[in-house]
mmCIF file of C-alpha atoms in Angstrom:
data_model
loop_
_atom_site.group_PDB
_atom_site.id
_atom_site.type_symbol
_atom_site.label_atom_id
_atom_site.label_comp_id
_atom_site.label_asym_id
_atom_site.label_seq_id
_atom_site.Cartn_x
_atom_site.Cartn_y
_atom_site.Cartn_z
ATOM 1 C CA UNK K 180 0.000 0.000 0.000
ATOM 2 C CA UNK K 181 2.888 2.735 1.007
ATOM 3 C CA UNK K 182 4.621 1.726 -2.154
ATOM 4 C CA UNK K 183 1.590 2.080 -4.521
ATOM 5 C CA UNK K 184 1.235 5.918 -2.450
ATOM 6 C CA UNK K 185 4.396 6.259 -3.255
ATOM 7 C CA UNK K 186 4.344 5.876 -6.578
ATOM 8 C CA UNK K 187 1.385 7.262 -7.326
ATOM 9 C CA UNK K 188 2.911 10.499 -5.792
ATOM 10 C CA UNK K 189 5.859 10.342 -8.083
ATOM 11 C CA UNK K 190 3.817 10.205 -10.879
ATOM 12 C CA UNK K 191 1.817 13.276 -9.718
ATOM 13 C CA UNK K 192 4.860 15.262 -9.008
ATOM 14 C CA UNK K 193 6.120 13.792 -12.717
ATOM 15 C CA UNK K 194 2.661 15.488 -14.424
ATOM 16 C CA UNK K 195 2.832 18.574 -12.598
ATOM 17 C CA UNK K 196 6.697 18.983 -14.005
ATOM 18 C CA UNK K 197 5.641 18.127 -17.135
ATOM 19 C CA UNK K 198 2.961 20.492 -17.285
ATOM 20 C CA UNK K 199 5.279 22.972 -15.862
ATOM 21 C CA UNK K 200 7.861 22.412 -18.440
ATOM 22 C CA UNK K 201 5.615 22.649 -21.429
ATOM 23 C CA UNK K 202 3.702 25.615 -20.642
ATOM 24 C CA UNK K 203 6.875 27.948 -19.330
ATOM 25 C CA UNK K 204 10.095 28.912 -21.043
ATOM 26 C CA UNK K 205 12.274 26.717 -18.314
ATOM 27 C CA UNK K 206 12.343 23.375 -18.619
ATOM 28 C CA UNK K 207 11.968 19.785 -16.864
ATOM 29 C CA UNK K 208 13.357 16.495 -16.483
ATOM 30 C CA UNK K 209 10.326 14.416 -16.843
ATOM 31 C CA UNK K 210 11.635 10.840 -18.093
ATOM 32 C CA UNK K 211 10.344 9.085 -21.397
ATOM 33 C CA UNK K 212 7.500 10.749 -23.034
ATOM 34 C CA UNK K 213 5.205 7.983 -23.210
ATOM 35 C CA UNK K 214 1.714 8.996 -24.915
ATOM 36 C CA UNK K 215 -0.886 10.325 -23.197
ATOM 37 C CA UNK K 216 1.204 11.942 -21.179
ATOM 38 C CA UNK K 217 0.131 15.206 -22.495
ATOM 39 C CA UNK K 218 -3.662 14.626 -21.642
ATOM 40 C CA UNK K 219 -2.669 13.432 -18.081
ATOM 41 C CA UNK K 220 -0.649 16.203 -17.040
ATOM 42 C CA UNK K 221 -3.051 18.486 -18.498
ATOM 43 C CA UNK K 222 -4.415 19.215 -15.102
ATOM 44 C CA UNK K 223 -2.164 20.866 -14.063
ATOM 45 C CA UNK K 224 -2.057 23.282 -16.815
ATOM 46 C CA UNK K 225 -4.212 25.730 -14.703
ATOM 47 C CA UNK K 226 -2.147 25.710 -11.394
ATOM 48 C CA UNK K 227 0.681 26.559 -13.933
ATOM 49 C CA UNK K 228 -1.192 29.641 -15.654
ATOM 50 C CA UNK K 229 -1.872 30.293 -11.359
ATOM 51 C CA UNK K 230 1.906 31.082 -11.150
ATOM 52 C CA UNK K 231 2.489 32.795 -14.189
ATOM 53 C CA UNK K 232 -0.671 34.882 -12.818
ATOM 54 C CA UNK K 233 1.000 35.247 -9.097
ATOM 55 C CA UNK K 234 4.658 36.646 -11.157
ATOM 56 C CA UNK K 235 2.518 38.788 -13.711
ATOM 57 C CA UNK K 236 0.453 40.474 -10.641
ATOM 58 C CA UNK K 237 3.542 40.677 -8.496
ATOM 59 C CA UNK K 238 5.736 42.299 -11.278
ATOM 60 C CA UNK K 239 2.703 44.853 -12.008
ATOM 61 C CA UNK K 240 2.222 46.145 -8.451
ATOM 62 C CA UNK K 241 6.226 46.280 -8.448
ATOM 63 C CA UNK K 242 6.642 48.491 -11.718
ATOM 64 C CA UNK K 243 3.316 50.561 -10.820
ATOM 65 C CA UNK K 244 4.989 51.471 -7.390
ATOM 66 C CA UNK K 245 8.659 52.190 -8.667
ATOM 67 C CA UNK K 246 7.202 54.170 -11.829
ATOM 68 C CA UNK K 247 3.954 55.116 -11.358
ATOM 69 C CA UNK K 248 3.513 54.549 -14.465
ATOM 70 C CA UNK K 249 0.418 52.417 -16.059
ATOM 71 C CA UNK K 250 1.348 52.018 -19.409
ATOM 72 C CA UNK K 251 5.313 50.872 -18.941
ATOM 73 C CA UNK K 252 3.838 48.702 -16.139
ATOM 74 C CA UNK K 253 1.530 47.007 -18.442
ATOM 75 C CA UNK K 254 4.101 46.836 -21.972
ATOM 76 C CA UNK K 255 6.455 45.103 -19.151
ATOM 77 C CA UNK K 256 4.240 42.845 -17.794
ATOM 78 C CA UNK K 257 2.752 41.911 -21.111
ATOM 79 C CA UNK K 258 6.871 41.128 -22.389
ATOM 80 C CA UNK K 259 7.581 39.235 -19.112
ATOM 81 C CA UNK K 260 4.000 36.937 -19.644
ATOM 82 C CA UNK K 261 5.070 36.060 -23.647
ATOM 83 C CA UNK K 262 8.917 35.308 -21.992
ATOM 84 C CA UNK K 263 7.520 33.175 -19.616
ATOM 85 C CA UNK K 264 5.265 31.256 -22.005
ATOM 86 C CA UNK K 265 7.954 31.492 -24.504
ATOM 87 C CA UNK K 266 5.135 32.719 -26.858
ATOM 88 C CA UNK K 267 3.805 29.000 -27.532
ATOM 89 C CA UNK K 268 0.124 30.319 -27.475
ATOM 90 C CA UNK K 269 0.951 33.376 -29.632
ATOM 91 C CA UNK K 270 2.195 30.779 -31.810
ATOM 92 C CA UNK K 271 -0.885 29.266 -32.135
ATOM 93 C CA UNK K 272 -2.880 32.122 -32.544
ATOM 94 C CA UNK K 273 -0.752 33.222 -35.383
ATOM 95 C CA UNK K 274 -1.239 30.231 -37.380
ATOM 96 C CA UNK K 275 -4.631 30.426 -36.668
ATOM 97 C CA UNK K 276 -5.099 33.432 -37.915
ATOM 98 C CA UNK K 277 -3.312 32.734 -41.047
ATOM 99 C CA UNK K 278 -5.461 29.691 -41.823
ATOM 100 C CA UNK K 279 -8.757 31.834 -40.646
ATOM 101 C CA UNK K 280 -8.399 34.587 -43.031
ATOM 102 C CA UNK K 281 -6.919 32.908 -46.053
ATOM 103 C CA UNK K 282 -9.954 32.469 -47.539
ATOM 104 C CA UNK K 283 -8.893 28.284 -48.361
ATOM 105 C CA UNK K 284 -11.079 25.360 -47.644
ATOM 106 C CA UNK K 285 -10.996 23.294 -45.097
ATOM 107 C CA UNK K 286 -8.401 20.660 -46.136
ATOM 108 C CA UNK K 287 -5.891 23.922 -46.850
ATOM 109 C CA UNK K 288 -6.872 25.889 -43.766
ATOM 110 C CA UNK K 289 -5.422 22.483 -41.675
ATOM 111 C CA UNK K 290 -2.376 22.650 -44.133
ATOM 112 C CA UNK K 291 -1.566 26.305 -42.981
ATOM 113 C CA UNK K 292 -1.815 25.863 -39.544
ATOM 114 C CA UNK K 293 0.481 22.880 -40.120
ATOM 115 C CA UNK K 294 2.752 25.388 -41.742
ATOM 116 C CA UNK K 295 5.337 26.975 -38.802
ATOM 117 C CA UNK K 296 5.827 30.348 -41.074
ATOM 118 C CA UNK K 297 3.776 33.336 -40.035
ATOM 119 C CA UNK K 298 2.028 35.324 -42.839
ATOM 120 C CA UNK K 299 0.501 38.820 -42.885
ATOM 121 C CA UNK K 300 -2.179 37.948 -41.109
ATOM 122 C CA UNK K 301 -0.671 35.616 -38.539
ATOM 123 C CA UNK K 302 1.483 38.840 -37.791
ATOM 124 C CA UNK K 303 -1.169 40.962 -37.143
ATOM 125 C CA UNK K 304 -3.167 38.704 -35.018
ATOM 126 C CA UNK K 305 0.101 39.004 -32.723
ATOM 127 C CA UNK K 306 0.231 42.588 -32.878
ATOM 128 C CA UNK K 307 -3.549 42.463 -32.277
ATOM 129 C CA UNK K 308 -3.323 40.980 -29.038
ATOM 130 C CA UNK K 309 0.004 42.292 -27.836
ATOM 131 C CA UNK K 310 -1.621 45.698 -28.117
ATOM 132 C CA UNK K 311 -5.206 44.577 -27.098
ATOM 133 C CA UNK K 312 -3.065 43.195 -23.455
ATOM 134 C CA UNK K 313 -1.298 46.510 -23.059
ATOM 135 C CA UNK K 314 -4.466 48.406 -23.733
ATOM 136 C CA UNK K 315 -6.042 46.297 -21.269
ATOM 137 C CA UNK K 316 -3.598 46.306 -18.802
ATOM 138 C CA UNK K 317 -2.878 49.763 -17.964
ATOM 139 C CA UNK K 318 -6.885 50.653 -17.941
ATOM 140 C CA UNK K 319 -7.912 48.192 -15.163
ATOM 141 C CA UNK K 320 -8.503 50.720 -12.201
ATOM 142 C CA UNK K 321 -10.316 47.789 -9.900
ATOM 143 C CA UNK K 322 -8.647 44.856 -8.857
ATOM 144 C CA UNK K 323 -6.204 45.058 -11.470
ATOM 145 C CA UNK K 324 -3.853 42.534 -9.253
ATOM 146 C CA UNK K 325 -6.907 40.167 -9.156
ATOM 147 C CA UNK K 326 -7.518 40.060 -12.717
ATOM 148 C CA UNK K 327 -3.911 39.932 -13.738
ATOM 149 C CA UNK K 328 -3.784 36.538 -11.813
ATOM 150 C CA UNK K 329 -6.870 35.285 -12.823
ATOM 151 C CA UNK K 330 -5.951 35.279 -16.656
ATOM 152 C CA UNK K 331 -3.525 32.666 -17.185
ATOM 153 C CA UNK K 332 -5.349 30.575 -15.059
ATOM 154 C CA UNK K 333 -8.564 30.924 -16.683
ATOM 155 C CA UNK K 334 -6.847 30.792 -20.008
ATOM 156 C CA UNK K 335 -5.669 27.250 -19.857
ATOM 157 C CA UNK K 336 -8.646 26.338 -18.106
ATOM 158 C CA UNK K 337 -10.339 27.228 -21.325
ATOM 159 C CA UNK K 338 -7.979 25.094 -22.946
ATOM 160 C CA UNK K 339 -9.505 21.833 -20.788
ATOM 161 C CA UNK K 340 -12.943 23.285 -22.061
ATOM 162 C CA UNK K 341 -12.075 22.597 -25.432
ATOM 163 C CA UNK K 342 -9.816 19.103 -25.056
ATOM 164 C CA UNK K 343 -12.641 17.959 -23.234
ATOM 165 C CA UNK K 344 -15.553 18.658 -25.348
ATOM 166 C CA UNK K 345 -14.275 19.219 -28.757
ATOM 167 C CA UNK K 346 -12.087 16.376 -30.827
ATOM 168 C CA UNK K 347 -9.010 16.944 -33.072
ATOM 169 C CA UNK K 348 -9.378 17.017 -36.552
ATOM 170 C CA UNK K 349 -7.769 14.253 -38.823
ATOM 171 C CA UNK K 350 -4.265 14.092 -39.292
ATOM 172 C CA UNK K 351 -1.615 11.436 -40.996
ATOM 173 C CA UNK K 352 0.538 12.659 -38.049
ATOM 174 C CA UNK K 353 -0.484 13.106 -34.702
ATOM 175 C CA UNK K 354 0.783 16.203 -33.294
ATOM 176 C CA UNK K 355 0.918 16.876 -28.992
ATOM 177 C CA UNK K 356 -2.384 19.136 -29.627
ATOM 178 C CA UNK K 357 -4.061 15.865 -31.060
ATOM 179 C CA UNK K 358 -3.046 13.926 -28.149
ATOM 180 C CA UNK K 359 -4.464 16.460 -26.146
ATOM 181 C CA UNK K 360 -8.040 17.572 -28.128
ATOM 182 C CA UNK K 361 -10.819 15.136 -27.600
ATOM 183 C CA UNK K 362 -8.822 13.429 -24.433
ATOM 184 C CA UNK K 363 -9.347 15.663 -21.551
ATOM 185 C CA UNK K 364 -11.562 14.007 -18.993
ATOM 186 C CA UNK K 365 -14.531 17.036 -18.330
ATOM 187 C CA UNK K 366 -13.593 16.719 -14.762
ATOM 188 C CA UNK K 367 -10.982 18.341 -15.055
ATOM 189 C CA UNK K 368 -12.237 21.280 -17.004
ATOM 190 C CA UNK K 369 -15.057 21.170 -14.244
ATOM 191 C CA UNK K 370 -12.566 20.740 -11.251
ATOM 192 C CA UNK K 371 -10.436 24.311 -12.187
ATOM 193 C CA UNK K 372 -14.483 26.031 -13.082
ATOM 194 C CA UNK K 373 -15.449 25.457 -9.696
ATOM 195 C CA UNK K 374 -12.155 26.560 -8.048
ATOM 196 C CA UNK K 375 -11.684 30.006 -10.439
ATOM 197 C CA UNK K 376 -15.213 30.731 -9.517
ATOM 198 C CA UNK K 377 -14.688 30.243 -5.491
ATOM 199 C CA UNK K 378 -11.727 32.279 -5.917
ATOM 200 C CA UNK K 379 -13.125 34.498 -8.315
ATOM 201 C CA UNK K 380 -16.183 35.246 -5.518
ATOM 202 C CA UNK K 381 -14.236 35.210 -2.400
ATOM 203 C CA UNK K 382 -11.146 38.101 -3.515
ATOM 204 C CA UNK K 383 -13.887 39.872 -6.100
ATOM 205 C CA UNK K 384 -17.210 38.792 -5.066
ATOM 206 C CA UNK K 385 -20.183 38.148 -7.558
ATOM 207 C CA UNK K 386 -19.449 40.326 -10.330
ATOM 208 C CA UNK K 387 -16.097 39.131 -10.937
ATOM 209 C CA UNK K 388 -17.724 35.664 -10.362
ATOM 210 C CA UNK K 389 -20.278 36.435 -13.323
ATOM 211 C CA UNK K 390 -17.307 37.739 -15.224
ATOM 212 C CA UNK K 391 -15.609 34.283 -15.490
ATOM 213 C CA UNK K 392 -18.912 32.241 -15.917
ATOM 214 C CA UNK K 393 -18.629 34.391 -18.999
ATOM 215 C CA UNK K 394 -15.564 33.901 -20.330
ATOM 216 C CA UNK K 395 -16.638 30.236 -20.559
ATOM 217 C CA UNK K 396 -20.234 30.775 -21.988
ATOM 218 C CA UNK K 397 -18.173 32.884 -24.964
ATOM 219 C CA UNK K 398 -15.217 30.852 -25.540
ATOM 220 C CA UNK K 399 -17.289 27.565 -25.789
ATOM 221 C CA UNK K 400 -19.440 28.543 -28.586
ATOM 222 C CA UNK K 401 -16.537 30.221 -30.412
ATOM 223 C CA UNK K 402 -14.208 26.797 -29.787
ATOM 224 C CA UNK K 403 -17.282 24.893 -31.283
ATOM 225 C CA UNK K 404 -17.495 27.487 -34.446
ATOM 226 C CA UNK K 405 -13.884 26.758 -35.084
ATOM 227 C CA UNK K 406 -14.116 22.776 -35.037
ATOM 228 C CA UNK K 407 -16.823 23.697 -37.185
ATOM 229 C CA UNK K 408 -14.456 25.493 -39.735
ATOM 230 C CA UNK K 409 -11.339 23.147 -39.622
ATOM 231 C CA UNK K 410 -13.168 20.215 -38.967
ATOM 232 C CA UNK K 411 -11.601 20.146 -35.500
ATOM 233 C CA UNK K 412 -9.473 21.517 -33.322
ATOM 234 C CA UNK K 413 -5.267 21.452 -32.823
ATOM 235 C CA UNK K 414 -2.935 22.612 -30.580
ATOM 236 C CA UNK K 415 -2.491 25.837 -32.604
ATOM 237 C CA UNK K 416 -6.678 26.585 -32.393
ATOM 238 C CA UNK K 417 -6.266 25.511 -28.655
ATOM 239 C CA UNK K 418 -3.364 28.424 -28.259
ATOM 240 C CA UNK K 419 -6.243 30.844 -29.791
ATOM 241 C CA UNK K 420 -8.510 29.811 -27.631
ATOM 242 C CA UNK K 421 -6.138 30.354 -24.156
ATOM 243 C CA UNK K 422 -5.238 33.893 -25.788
ATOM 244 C CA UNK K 423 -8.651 35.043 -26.498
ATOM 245 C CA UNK K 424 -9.928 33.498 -22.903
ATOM 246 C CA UNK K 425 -7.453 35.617 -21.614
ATOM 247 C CA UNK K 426 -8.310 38.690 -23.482
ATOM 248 C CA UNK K 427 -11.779 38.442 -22.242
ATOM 249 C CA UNK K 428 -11.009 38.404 -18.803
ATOM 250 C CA UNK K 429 -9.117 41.256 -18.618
ATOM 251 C CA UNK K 430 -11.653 43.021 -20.611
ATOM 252 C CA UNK K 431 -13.943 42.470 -17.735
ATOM 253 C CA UNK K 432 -11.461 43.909 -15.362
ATOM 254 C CA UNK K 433 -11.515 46.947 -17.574
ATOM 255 C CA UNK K 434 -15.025 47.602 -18.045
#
């Protein structure tokens, strides 16, 4: 019994590194990527996005108090989030925005995201929400610390919204986002709900709780119009989906 504890707590603390290592810029010794992995460690992926939230709100009250200024605050925090991420969902959102506006079918839409080049459009979806983050950013007057933590958190929690109800479209070669699409138990999209709304009610009380019931009633509609479009979803549509989540969330700190 203490050695089946044991192990399972290895492979717990093997997850949450993994999760850790894939969704931050510094990396971890995980063993053997077997397959599955991915979905397994998945979550995690929210307690990660808590601790990018946790640096992003502590760096923001530190730069608002040495400069007292909103807008350097915010363009720092905003380079400091993308470092930490090492742009991964950026990534995705640029080929998704290449394949989105191309004006291709569905079989060539798929083939663009597969491509890792950025065109026009891929680069102005990243100046799109660079900006839109900045803009953000340096407006929130309430709870600004709050919201800045709840993002990350919330965006990867979207991201269990969509592995868990959506599937990945059909591919020769299975990519991580296919491994992960379609193979997220809804628990654990349900799990990370339930604790971003307690926390969500307890540090901002019922309108910030509203606020992220909303995210989710906008970004599930808008995951299932894209698996509409492509057929299904990949890891590229997935990283849309986390920056957009995130987008929306500190929209409602703004306004």
């Amino acid at each position: 019994m203490a050695a089946e504890i044991k192990k399972a707590g290895k492979e717990t603390i093997r997850r949450l590194k993994m999760a850790w290592g894939f969704l931050t810029v510094f990396p971890t010794d995980t063993g053997e990527y077997k397959e599955g992995d991915l979905s397994r460690a998945s979550f995690f992926f929210p307690a990660v996005g808590a601790v990018i939230g946790a640096v992003n709100a502590s760096l923001f009250y530190l730069l608002h108090f040495l400069t007292r200024d909103s807008l350097l605050s915010a363009f720092l925090v905003t380079f400091i989030w993308i470092f930490l991420t090492r742009g991964l969902h950026l990534d995705g959102l640029a080929d998704s925005f290449d394949a989105l506006f191309s004006g291709a079918g569905k079989e060539r839409k798929q083939e663009i995201l597969k491509d890792s080049h950025h065109g026009t459009f891929g680069v102005l979806g990243i100046l799109f929400l660079v900006g839109a983050k900045v803009f953000l950013l340096q407006g929130i007057e309430k709870d600004p610390l709050l919201f800045l933590f709840l993002a990350p958190l919330l965006g990867r929690a979207a991201a269990l919204q969509w592995g868990a109800f959506f599937h990945p479209f059909p591919r020769t070669k299975k990519g991580l986002g296919e491994e992960f699409v379609g193979r997220i138990p809804p628990f654990y999209f349900f799990f990370w709900l339930v604790v971003a709304g307690i926390m969500g009610f307890m540090l901002g009380g019922v309108e910030t709780l509203l606020k992220i019931i909303l995210v989710f009633a906008i970004i599930y509609p808008l995951g299932n119009r894209l698996s509409g479009i492509f057929g299904g979803l990949n890891g590229d549509l997935v990283g849309l989906g986390i920056e957009l989540a995130e987008i929306l969330i500190l929209a409602g700190g703004r306004f």
